[in-house]
mmCIF file of C-alpha atoms in Angstrom:
data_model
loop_
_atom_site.group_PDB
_atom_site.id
_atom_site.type_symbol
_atom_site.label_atom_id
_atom_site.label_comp_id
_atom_site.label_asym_id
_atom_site.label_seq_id
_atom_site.Cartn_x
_atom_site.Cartn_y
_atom_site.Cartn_z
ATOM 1 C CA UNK A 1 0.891 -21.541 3.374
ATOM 2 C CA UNK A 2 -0.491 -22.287 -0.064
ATOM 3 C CA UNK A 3 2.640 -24.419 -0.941
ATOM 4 C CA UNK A 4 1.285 -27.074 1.272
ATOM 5 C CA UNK A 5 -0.962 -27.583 -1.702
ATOM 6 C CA UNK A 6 1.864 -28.512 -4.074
ATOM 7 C CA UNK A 7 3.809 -31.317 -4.639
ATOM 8 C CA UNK A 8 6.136 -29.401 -6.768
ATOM 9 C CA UNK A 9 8.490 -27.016 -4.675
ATOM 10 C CA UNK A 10 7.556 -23.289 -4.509
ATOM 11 C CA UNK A 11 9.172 -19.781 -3.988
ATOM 12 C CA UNK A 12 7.514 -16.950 -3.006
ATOM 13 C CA UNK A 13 7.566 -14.062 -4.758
ATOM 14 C CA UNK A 14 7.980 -10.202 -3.756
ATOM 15 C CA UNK A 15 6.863 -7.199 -6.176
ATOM 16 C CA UNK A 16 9.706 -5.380 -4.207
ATOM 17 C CA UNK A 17 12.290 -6.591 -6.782
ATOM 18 C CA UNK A 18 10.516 -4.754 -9.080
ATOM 19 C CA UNK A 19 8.528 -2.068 -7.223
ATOM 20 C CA UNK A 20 11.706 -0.657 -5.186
ATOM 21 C CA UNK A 21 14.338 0.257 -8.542
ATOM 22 C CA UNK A 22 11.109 2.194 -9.677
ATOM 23 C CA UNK A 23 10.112 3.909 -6.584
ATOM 24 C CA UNK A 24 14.158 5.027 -6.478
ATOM 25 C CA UNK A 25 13.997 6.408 -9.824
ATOM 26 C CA UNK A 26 11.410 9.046 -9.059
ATOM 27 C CA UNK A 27 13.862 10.448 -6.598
ATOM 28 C CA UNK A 28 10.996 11.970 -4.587
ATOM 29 C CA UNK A 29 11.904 14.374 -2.071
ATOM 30 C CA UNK A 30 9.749 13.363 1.445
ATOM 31 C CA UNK A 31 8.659 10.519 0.187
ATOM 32 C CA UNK A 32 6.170 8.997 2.811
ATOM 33 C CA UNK A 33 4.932 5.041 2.479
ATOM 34 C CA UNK A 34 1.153 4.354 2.891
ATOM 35 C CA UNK A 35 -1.136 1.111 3.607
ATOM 36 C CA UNK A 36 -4.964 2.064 2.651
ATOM 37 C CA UNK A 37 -5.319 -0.234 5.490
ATOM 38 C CA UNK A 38 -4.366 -1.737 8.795
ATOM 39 C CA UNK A 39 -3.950 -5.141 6.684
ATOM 40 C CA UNK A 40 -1.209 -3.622 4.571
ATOM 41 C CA UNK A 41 0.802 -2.065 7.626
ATOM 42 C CA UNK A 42 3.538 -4.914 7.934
ATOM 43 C CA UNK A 43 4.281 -4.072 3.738
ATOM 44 C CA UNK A 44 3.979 -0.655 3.937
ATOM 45 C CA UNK A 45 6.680 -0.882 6.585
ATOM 46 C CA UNK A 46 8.983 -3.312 4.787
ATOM 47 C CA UNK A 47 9.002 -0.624 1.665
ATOM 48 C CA UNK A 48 9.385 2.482 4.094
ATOM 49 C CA UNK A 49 12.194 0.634 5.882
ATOM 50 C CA UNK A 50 13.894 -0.084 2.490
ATOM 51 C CA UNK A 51 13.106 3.079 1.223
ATOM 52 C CA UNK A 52 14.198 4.664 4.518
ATOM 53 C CA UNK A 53 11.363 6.834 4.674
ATOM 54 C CA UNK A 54 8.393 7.505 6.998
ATOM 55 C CA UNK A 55 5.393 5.520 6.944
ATOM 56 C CA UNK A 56 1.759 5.810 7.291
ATOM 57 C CA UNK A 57 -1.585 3.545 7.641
ATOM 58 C CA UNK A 58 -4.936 4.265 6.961
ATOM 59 C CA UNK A 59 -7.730 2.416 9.566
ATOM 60 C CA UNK A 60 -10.845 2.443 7.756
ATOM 61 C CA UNK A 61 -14.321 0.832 9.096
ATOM 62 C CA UNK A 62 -16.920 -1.362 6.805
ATOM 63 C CA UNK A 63 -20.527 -1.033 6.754
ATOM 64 C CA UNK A 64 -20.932 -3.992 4.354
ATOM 65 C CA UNK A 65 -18.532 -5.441 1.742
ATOM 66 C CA UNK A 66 -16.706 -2.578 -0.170
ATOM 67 C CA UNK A 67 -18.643 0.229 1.473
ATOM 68 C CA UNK A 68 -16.405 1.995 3.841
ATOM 69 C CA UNK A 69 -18.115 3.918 6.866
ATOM 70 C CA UNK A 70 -15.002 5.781 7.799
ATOM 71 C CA UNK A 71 -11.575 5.964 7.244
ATOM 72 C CA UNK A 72 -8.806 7.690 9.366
ATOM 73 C CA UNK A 73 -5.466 8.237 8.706
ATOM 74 C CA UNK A 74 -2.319 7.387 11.306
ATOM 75 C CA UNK A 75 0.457 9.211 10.931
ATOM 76 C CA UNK A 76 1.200 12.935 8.770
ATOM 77 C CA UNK A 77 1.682 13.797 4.985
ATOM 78 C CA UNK A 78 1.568 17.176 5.299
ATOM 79 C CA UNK A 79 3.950 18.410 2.095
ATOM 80 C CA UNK A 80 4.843 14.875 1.949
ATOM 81 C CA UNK A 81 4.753 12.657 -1.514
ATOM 82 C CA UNK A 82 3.169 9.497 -0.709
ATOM 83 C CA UNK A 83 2.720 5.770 -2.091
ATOM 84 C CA UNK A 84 0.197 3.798 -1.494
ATOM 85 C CA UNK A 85 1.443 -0.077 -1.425
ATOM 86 C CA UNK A 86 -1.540 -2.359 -1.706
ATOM 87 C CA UNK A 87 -1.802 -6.085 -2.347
ATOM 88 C CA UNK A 88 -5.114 -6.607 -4.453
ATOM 89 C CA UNK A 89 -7.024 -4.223 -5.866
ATOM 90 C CA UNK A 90 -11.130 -4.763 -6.973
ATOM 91 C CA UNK A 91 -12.584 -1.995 -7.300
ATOM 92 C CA UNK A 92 -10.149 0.423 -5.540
ATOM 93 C CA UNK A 93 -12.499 1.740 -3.136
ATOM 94 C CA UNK A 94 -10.159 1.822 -0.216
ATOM 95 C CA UNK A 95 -7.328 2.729 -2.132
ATOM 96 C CA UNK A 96 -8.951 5.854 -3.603
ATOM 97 C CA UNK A 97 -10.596 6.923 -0.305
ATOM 98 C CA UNK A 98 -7.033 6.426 1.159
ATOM 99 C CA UNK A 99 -5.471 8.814 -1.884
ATOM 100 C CA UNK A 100 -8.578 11.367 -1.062
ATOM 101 C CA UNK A 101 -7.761 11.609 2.729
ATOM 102 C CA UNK A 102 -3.967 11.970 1.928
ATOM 103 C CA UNK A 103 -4.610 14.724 -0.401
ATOM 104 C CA UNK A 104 -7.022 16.397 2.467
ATOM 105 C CA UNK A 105 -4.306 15.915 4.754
ATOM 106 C CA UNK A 106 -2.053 18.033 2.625
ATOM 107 C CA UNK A 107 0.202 15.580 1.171
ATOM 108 C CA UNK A 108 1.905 17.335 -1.886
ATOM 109 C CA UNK A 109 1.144 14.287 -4.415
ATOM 110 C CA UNK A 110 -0.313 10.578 -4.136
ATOM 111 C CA UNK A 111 0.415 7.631 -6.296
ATOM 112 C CA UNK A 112 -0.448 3.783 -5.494
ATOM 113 C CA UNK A 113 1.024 0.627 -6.769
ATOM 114 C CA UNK A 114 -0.347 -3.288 -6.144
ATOM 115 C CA UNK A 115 0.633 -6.544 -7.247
ATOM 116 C CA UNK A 116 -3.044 -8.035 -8.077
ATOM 117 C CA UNK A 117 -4.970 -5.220 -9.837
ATOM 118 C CA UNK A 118 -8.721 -6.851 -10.413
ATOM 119 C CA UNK A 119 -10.083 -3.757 -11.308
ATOM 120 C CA UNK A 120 -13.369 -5.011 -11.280
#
């Protein structure tokens, strides 16, 4: 939508190019894809499906802006490796409360990656 706002013409452009050679060079055995939350769930899917791997979506619950109430996760990592694809990232609340109910869940290992790290 924003290139309704430019006179110029506009492409838009996916991390994928550049996310998906990485995430194949790990070689991860059951590799699982992750959105910290329900937001996220159409990438998450787009990676998994490229990936051809499982995927998984956190559905987390705000008290007030970045203070999470509760998070739950959809989906299992049990002895799984996960990513976590995010967007943007301030200050990683979600995405480390996402990591921290993966690695309750018994996922083996948890890494993230996003195209607008803040990091407020």
């Amino acid at each position: 939508q924003i290139q309704g706002f430019f006179e110029k013409p506009v492409d838009h452009l996916f991390a994928s190019t550049i996310f998906l050679p990485y995430l194949r060079s790990l070689n991860l055995p059951n590799l699982t894809i992750a959105s910290p939350d329900m937001g996220g769930s159409k990438r998450a899917y787009a990676y998994s499906k490229a990936l051809e791997s499982d995927v998984v979506i956190c559905y987390k619950q705000r008290a007030k802006a970045n203070v999470i109430s509760h998070m739950e996760l959809i989906g299992d990592v049990t002895g799984k490796n996960v990513v976590l694809v995010d967007d943007m990232v301030d200050t990683a609340g979600t995405l480390t409360k996402a990591a921290d109910l993966m690695i309750e869940r018994g996922a083996l290992s948890v890494r993230a990656i996003c195209t607008h790290p803040i990091l407020s």
